[in-house]
PDB file of C-alpha atoms in Angstrom:
ATOM      1  CA  UNK M 574      22.365  21.015 -27.840  1.00 52.00           C
ATOM      2  CA  UNK M 575      24.735  18.055 -28.342  1.00 53.00           C
ATOM      3  CA  UNK M 576      26.274  15.863 -25.654  1.00 50.00           C
ATOM      4  CA  UNK M 577      28.233  12.656 -26.292  1.00 60.00           C
ATOM      5  CA  UNK M 578      26.783  12.141 -29.770  1.00 76.00           C
ATOM      6  CA  UNK M 579      23.187  12.618 -28.639  1.00 84.00           C
ATOM      7  CA  UNK M 580      21.220  15.544 -29.977  1.00 83.00           C
ATOM      8  CA  UNK M 581      18.804  16.986 -27.440  1.00 88.00           C
ATOM      9  CA  UNK M 582      15.879  19.214 -28.288  1.00 87.00           C
ATOM     10  CA  UNK M 583      14.944  21.810 -25.699  1.00 90.00           C
ATOM     11  CA  UNK M 584      12.073  24.296 -25.548  1.00 92.00           C
ATOM     12  CA  UNK M 585       9.556  21.516 -26.086  1.00 94.00           C
ATOM     13  CA  UNK M 586       6.103  21.083 -24.553  1.00 96.00           C
ATOM     14  CA  UNK M 587       4.051  17.929 -24.095  1.00 97.00           C
ATOM     15  CA  UNK M 588       0.364  18.502 -24.811  1.00 97.00           C
ATOM     16  CA  UNK M 589      -1.977  15.889 -23.356  1.00 98.00           C
ATOM     17  CA  UNK M 590      -5.649  15.794 -24.249  1.00 97.00           C
ATOM     18  CA  UNK M 591      -8.183  13.450 -22.640  1.00 95.00           C
ATOM     19  CA  UNK M 592     -11.419  12.924 -24.558  1.00 93.00           C
ATOM     20  CA  UNK M 593     -14.239  10.389 -24.791  1.00 90.00           C
ATOM     21  CA  UNK M 594     -13.457   7.229 -26.746  1.00 91.00           C
ATOM     22  CA  UNK M 595     -13.728   7.782 -30.484  1.00 91.00           C
ATOM     23  CA  UNK M 596     -12.767  11.478 -30.412  1.00 93.00           C
ATOM     24  CA  UNK M 597      -8.981  11.179 -30.667  1.00 95.00           C
ATOM     25  CA  UNK M 598      -9.083  11.554 -34.463  1.00 94.00           C
ATOM     26  CA  UNK M 599     -10.459  15.101 -34.106  1.00 94.00           C
ATOM     27  CA  UNK M 600      -7.626  15.965 -31.735  1.00 96.00           C
ATOM     28  CA  UNK M 601      -4.957  14.542 -34.052  1.00 95.00           C
ATOM     29  CA  UNK M 602      -6.367  16.270 -37.137  1.00 95.00           C
ATOM     30  CA  UNK M 603      -6.384  19.624 -35.346  1.00 96.00           C
ATOM     31  CA  UNK M 604      -2.808  19.130 -34.122  1.00 95.00           C
ATOM     32  CA  UNK M 605      -1.562  18.071 -37.542  1.00 94.00           C
ATOM     33  CA  UNK M 606      -3.344  21.033 -39.082  1.00 94.00           C
ATOM     34  CA  UNK M 607      -1.175  23.234 -36.865  1.00 94.00           C
ATOM     35  CA  UNK M 608       2.003  21.420 -37.950  1.00 90.00           C
ATOM     36  CA  UNK M 609       2.434  18.885 -35.153  1.00 90.00           C
ATOM     37  CA  UNK M 610       4.203  15.884 -36.698  1.00 85.00           C
ATOM     38  CA  UNK M 611       2.560  13.019 -34.805  1.00 86.00           C
ATOM     39  CA  UNK M 612       0.866  11.847 -31.655  1.00 94.00           C
ATOM     40  CA  UNK M 613       0.504   8.895 -29.346  1.00 96.00           C
ATOM     41  CA  UNK M 614      -3.015   7.693 -28.554  1.00 97.00           C
ATOM     42  CA  UNK M 615      -3.844   5.275 -25.792  1.00 96.00           C
ATOM     43  CA  UNK M 616      -7.015   4.104 -24.127  1.00 95.00           C
ATOM     44  CA  UNK M 617      -7.847   4.695 -20.487  1.00 93.00           C
ATOM     45  CA  UNK M 618     -10.740   4.423 -18.097  1.00 85.00           C
ATOM     46  CA  UNK M 619     -11.846   7.656 -16.507  1.00 73.00           C
ATOM     47  CA  UNK M 620     -13.610   8.230 -13.242  1.00 69.00           C
ATOM     48  CA  UNK M 621     -15.327  11.440 -12.257  1.00 64.00           C
ATOM     49  CA  UNK M 622     -18.509  12.908 -10.834  1.00 62.00           C
ATOM     50  CA  UNK M 623     -20.545  12.129 -13.963  1.00 57.00           C
ATOM     51  CA  UNK M 624     -19.647   8.430 -13.746  1.00 55.00           C
ATOM     52  CA  UNK M 625     -21.007   8.103 -10.209  1.00 56.00           C
ATOM     53  CA  UNK M 626     -24.326   6.901 -11.459  1.00 55.00           C
ATOM     54  CA  UNK M 627     -25.795   3.468 -11.409  1.00 54.00           C
ATOM     55  CA  UNK M 628     -26.945   1.165  -8.676  1.00 55.00           C
ATOM     56  CA  UNK M 629     -26.054   2.331  -5.148  1.00 57.00           C
ATOM     57  CA  UNK M 630     -23.868   5.161  -6.509  1.00 58.00           C
ATOM     58  CA  UNK M 631     -21.201   2.680  -7.583  1.00 56.00           C
ATOM     59  CA  UNK M 632     -18.819   4.321 -10.024  1.00 54.00           C
ATOM     60  CA  UNK M 633     -19.171   3.301 -13.664  1.00 52.00           C
ATOM     61  CA  UNK M 634     -15.951   3.374 -15.696  1.00 55.00           C
ATOM     62  CA  UNK M 635     -15.979   5.618 -18.728  1.00 79.00           C
ATOM     63  CA  UNK M 636     -13.744   4.840 -21.708  1.00 87.00           C
ATOM     64  CA  UNK M 637     -11.385   7.651 -22.616  1.00 92.00           C
ATOM     65  CA  UNK M 638      -8.707   8.252 -25.211  1.00 95.00           C
ATOM     66  CA  UNK M 639      -5.559  10.093 -24.223  1.00 97.00           C
ATOM     67  CA  UNK M 640      -3.620  11.891 -26.946  1.00 97.00           C
ATOM     68  CA  UNK M 641      -0.062  13.006 -26.225  1.00 97.00           C
ATOM     69  CA  UNK M 642       2.066  15.043 -28.596  1.00 96.00           C
ATOM     70  CA  UNK M 643       5.277  17.031 -28.495  1.00 95.00           C
ATOM     71  CA  UNK M 644       5.382  20.532 -29.940  1.00 94.00           C
ATOM     72  CA  UNK M 645       7.835  23.421 -29.926  1.00 92.00           C
ATOM     73  CA  UNK M 646       7.179  25.564 -26.867  1.00 94.00           C
ATOM     74  CA  UNK M 647       6.718  28.589 -29.126  1.00 94.00           C
ATOM     75  CA  UNK M 648       3.661  26.964 -30.730  1.00 93.00           C
ATOM     76  CA  UNK M 649       2.097  25.255 -27.722  1.00 95.00           C
ATOM     77  CA  UNK M 650      -0.583  27.912 -27.166  1.00 96.00           C
ATOM     78  CA  UNK M 651      -1.727  27.863 -30.800  1.00 96.00           C
ATOM     79  CA  UNK M 652      -1.812  24.048 -30.946  1.00 96.00           C
ATOM     80  CA  UNK M 653      -3.568  23.807 -27.586  1.00 97.00           C
ATOM     81  CA  UNK M 654      -6.241  26.287 -28.681  1.00 97.00           C
ATOM     82  CA  UNK M 655      -6.811  24.478 -32.006  1.00 96.00           C
ATOM     83  CA  UNK M 656      -7.235  21.143 -30.218  1.00 97.00           C
ATOM     84  CA  UNK M 657      -9.506  22.692 -27.572  1.00 97.00           C
ATOM     85  CA  UNK M 658     -11.850  24.030 -30.249  1.00 96.00           C
ATOM     86  CA  UNK M 659     -11.760  20.939 -32.504  1.00 95.00           C
ATOM     87  CA  UNK M 660     -12.438  18.544 -29.624  1.00 95.00           C
ATOM     88  CA  UNK M 661     -15.300  20.674 -28.307  1.00 94.00           C
ATOM     89  CA  UNK M 662     -13.818  20.942 -24.834  1.00 95.00           C
ATOM     90  CA  UNK M 663     -15.917  24.015 -24.097  1.00 93.00           C
ATOM     91  CA  UNK M 664     -18.806  21.909 -22.791  1.00 89.00           C
ATOM     92  CA  UNK M 665     -19.021  20.110 -19.439  1.00 84.00           C
ATOM     93  CA  UNK M 666     -17.776  16.529 -19.462  1.00 80.00           C
ATOM     94  CA  UNK M 667     -16.143  16.737 -22.917  1.00 88.00           C
ATOM     95  CA  UNK M 668     -12.625  16.235 -21.607  1.00 90.00           C
ATOM     96  CA  UNK M 669      -9.559  18.238 -20.732  1.00 94.00           C
ATOM     97  CA  UNK M 670      -6.240  19.383 -22.156  1.00 97.00           C
ATOM     98  CA  UNK M 671      -3.003  20.478 -20.532  1.00 97.00           C
ATOM     99  CA  UNK M 672       0.561  21.357 -21.495  1.00 97.00           C
ATOM    100  CA  UNK M 673       3.675  20.304 -19.617  1.00 97.00           C
ATOM    101  CA  UNK M 674       7.144  21.766 -20.211  1.00 96.00           C
ATOM    102  CA  UNK M 675       9.696  19.140 -21.258  1.00 95.00           C
ATOM    103  CA  UNK M 676      13.305  19.665 -20.217  1.00 94.00           C
ATOM    104  CA  UNK M 677      14.830  17.780 -23.145  1.00 92.00           C
ATOM    105  CA  UNK M 678      13.994  15.260 -25.844  1.00 91.00           C
ATOM    106  CA  UNK M 679      16.391  12.931 -27.641  1.00 91.00           C
ATOM    107  CA  UNK M 680      15.526  11.447 -31.026  1.00 84.00           C
ATOM    108  CA  UNK M 681      17.028  10.982 -34.467  1.00 83.00           C
ATOM    109  CA  UNK M 682      17.324  14.221 -36.400  1.00 79.00           C
ATOM    110  CA  UNK M 683      18.616  14.168 -40.001  1.00 80.00           C
ATOM    111  CA  UNK M 684      22.014  15.860 -40.408  1.00 79.00           C
ATOM    112  CA  UNK M 685      20.697  18.325 -43.026  1.00 82.00           C
ATOM    113  CA  UNK M 686      18.060  19.563 -40.581  1.00 74.00           C
ATOM    114  CA  UNK M 687      20.638  19.927 -37.807  1.00 73.00           C
ATOM    115  CA  UNK M 688      22.976  21.920 -40.050  1.00 77.00           C
ATOM    116  CA  UNK M 689      20.098  24.156 -41.123  1.00 75.00           C
ATOM    117  CA  UNK M 690      19.262  24.826 -37.461  1.00 65.00           C
ATOM    118  CA  UNK M 691      22.878  25.641 -36.576  1.00 63.00           C
ATOM    119  CA  UNK M 692      23.120  28.083 -39.478  1.00 54.00           C
ATOM    120  CA  UNK M 693      20.191  30.204 -38.257  1.00 53.00           C
TER     121      UNK M 693
END
């Protein structure tokens, strides 16, 4: 879709994966293996039932890495499953992953790619 010289992508999903610090590389490799072009990684401090240990049940911060990536909505299930398996999210306390629909995304898209998309 084009409006006022801006090209918008629709049918996009944002996949967000939260894992323990040091595990973001596994998430990115799995996503790239499924064709995802790139990701954003940032550090965060998590708080949950497992961190409520320590003296007088005072919460202890746990370092986390958050990986966010945009994928075509058609491929979100396959990418999400690949990340889930690669990050080992099938065990308690390993992290979590979720997908959010994105209404539209604006970024630079080479003209040749746009023309190819309009032709199909």
